[in-house]
Coordinates of C-alpha atoms and ligand atoms in Angstrom, one line a residue:
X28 CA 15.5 50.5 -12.4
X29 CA 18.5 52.1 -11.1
X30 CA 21.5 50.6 -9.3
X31 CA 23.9 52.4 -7.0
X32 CA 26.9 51.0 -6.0
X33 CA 28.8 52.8 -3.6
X34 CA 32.4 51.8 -3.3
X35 CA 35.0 52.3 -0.8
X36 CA 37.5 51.6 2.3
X37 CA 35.8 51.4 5.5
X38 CA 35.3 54.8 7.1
X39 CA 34.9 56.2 3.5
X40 CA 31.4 57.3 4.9
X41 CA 29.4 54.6 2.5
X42 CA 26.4 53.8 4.9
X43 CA 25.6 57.1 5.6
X44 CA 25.5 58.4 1.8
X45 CA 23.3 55.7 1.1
X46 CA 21.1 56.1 3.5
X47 CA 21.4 59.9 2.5
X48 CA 20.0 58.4 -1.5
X49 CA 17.5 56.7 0.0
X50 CA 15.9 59.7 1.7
X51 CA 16.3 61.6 -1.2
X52 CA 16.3 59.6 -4.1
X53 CA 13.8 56.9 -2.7
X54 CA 16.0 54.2 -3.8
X55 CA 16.3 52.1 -1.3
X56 CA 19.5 51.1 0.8
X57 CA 20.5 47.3 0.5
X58 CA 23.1 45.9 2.8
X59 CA 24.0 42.6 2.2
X60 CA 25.1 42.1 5.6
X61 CA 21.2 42.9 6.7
X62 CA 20.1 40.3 3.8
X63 CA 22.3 37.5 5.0
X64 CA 20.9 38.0 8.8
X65 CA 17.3 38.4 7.4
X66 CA 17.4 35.3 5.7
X67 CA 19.2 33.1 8.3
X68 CA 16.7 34.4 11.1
X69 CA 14.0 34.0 8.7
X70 CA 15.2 30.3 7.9
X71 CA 14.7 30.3 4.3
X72 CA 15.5 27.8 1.4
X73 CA 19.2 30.7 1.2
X74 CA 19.0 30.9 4.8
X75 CA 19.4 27.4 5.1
X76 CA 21.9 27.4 2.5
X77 CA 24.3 29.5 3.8
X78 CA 24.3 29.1 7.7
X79 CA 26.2 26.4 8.4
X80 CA 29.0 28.2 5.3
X81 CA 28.3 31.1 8.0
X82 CA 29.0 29.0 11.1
X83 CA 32.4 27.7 10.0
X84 CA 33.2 31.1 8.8
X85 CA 33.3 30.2 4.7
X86 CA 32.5 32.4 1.8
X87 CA 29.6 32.6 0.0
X88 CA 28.9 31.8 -3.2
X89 CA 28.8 35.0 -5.5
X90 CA 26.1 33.4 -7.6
X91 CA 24.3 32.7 -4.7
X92 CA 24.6 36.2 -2.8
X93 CA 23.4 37.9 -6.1
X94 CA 20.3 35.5 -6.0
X95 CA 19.5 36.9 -2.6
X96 CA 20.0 40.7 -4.2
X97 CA 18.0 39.6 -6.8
X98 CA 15.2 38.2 -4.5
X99 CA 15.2 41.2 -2.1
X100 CA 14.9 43.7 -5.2
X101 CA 12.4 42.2 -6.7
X102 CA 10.1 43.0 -3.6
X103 CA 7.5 45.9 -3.7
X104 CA 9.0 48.7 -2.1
X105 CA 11.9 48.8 -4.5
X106 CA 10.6 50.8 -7.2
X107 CA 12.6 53.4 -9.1
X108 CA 15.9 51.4 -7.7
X109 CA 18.5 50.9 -5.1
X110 CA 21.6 51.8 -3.5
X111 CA 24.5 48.8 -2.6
X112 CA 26.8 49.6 -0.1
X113 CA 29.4 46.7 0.6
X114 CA 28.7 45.0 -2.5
X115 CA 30.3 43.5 -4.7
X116 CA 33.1 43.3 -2.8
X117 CA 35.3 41.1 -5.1
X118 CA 35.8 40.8 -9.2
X119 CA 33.9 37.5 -9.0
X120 CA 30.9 39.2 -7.5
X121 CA 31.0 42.0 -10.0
X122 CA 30.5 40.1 -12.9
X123 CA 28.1 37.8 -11.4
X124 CA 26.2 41.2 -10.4
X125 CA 26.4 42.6 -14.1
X126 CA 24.3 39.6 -14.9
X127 CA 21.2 40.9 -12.9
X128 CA 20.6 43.7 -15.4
X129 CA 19.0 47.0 -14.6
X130 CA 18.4 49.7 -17.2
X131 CA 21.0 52.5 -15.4
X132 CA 24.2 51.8 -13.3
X133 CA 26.3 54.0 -11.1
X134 CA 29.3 52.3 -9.7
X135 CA 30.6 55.5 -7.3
X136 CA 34.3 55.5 -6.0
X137 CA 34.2 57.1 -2.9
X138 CA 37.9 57.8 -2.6
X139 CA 40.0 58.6 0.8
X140 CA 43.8 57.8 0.6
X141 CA 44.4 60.0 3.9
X142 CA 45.3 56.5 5.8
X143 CA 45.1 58.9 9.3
X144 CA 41.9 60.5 8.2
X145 CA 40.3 57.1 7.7
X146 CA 41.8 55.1 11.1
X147 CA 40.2 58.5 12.6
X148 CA 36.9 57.9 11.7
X149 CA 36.7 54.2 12.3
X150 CA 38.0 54.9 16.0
X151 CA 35.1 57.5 16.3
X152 CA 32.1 54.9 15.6
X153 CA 30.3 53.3 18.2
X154 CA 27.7 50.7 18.1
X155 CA 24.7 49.7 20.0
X156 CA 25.2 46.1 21.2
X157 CA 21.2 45.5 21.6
X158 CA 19.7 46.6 18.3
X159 CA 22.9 47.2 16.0
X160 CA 22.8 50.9 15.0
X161 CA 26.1 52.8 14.7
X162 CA 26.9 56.2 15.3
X163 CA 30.0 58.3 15.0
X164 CA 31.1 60.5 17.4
X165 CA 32.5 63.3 15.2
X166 CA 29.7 63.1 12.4
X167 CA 27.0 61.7 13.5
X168 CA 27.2 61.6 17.7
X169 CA 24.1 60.4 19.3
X170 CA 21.8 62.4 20.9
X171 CA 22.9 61.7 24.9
X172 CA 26.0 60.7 25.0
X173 CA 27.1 56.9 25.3
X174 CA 23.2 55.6 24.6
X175 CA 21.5 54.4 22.2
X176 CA 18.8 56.9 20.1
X177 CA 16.7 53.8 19.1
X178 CA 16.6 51.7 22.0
X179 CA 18.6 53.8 25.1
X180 CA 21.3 50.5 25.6
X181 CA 24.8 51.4 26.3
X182 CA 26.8 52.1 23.2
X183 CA 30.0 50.1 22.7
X184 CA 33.0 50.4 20.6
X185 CA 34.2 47.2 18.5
X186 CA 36.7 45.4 20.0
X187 CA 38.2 44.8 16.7
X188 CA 38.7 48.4 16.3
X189 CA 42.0 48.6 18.0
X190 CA 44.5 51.1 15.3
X191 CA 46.7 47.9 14.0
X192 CA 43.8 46.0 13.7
X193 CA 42.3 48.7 11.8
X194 CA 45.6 49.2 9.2
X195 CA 45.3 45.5 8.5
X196 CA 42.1 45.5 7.7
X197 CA 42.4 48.7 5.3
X198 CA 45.2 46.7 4.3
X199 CA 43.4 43.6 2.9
X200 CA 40.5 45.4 2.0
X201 CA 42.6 47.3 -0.8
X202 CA 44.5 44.2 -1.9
X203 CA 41.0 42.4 -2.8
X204 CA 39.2 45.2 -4.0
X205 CA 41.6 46.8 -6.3
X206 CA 41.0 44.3 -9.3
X207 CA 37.5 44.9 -8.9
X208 CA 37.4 48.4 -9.3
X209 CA 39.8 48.1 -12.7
X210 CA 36.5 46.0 -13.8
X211 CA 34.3 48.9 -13.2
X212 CA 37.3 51.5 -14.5
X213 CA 37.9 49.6 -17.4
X214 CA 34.2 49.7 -18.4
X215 CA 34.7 53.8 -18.5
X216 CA 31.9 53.9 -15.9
X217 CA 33.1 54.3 -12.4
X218 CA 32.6 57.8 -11.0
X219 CA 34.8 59.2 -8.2
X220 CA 34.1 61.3 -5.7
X221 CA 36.7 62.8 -2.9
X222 CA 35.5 61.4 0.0
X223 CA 37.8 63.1 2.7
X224 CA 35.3 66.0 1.9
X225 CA 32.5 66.7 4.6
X226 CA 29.6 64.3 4.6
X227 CA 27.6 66.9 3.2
X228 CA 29.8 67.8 0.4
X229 CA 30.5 64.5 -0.4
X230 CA 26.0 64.0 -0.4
X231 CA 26.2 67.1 -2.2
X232 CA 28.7 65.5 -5.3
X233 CA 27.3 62.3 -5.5
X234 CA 23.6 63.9 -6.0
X235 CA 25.2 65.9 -9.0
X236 CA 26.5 62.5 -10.4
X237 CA 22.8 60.5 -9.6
X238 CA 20.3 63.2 -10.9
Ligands
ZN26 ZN1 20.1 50.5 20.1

């Protein structure tokens, strides 16, 4: 089993490589965001768990988001292996991850310092408000404009996603994630690939890394 974990700021273009693996690779994308709705809608023994943590807006327990990793990957259409995307997020997680073992790893830096670069590419995504898809108007627009491929609903951009709110959230998103990736650096593992590159080039170096 191989696991992928794709690393970056937001806008570093992480959904759409993995979802670019998955087609090619057939390892399968995992989102722990998805997971964490699944079970909660689903209203199992985790789901349970980690609503009402949900509800007042806690944190999760790392041991118990890599049980639900662990549960999802253990299913039958994960075969050869999978791509994370958004996960771990912290140190704590990392090393509570390393403890669900697989027999190849390939933590994968994708790396954008260009600050404006990044702000751009975040203020060019849009979202469908009925069935959740996002789509980014300079790399990956939608078919007619302002609706929705899957479902034809109006597409909507985040109110969150207002250029200071954006910086602050780059912001803390460095802060906690820099003493994780000196885990995954310090274990003379983590591969880095330039991610202000086109999506395609950046598909293009990360396959070279993966095969
Ligand atoms: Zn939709």
């Amino acid at each position: 089993m191989t696991r992928i974990i794709l690393f970056g700021v937001p806008g570093s273009g992480k959904g759409t490589q993995a979802r670019r693996l998955e087609q090619k690779f057939g390892y399968r994308h995992i989102s722990t965001g998805d997971l964490i709705r699944t079970e909660v809608a689903g209203g199992t023994p985790l789901g349970k768990q980690v609503e009402p943590i949900l509800a007042q807006g806690g944190y999760i327990d790392d041991a118990v988001m890599v049980e639900m990793v662990r549960q999802r990957v253990e299913r039958s259409d994960v075969r050869d292996g999978y791509v994370l995307d958004g996960f771990p997020r912290t140190l704590g997680q990392a090393r509570s991850l390393a403890g669900l073992e697989v027999s190849r790893e390939i933590p994968i830096l994708l790396d954008i310092d260009d600050e404006e670069l990044v702000v751009k590419r975040i203020l060019s995504r849009v979202t469908c408000a009925h069935c959740g898809a996002v789509y980014n108007l300079e790399v990956s627009p939608p078919v007619k404009t302002g609706l929705c491929d899957n479902c034809g609903k109006q597409l909507i951009r985040r109110d969150d996603d207002s250029e200071d709110a954006i910086r602050e959230r780059l912001k803390v998103y460095r802060e906690r994630t820099m003493p994780m990736l000196d885990y995954y650096r310090d274990r003379g593992d983590l591969h880095r690939v330039n991610a202000a590159q086109s999506m395609d080039q950046v598909a293009a170096a990360i396959e070279e890394i993966v095969s």
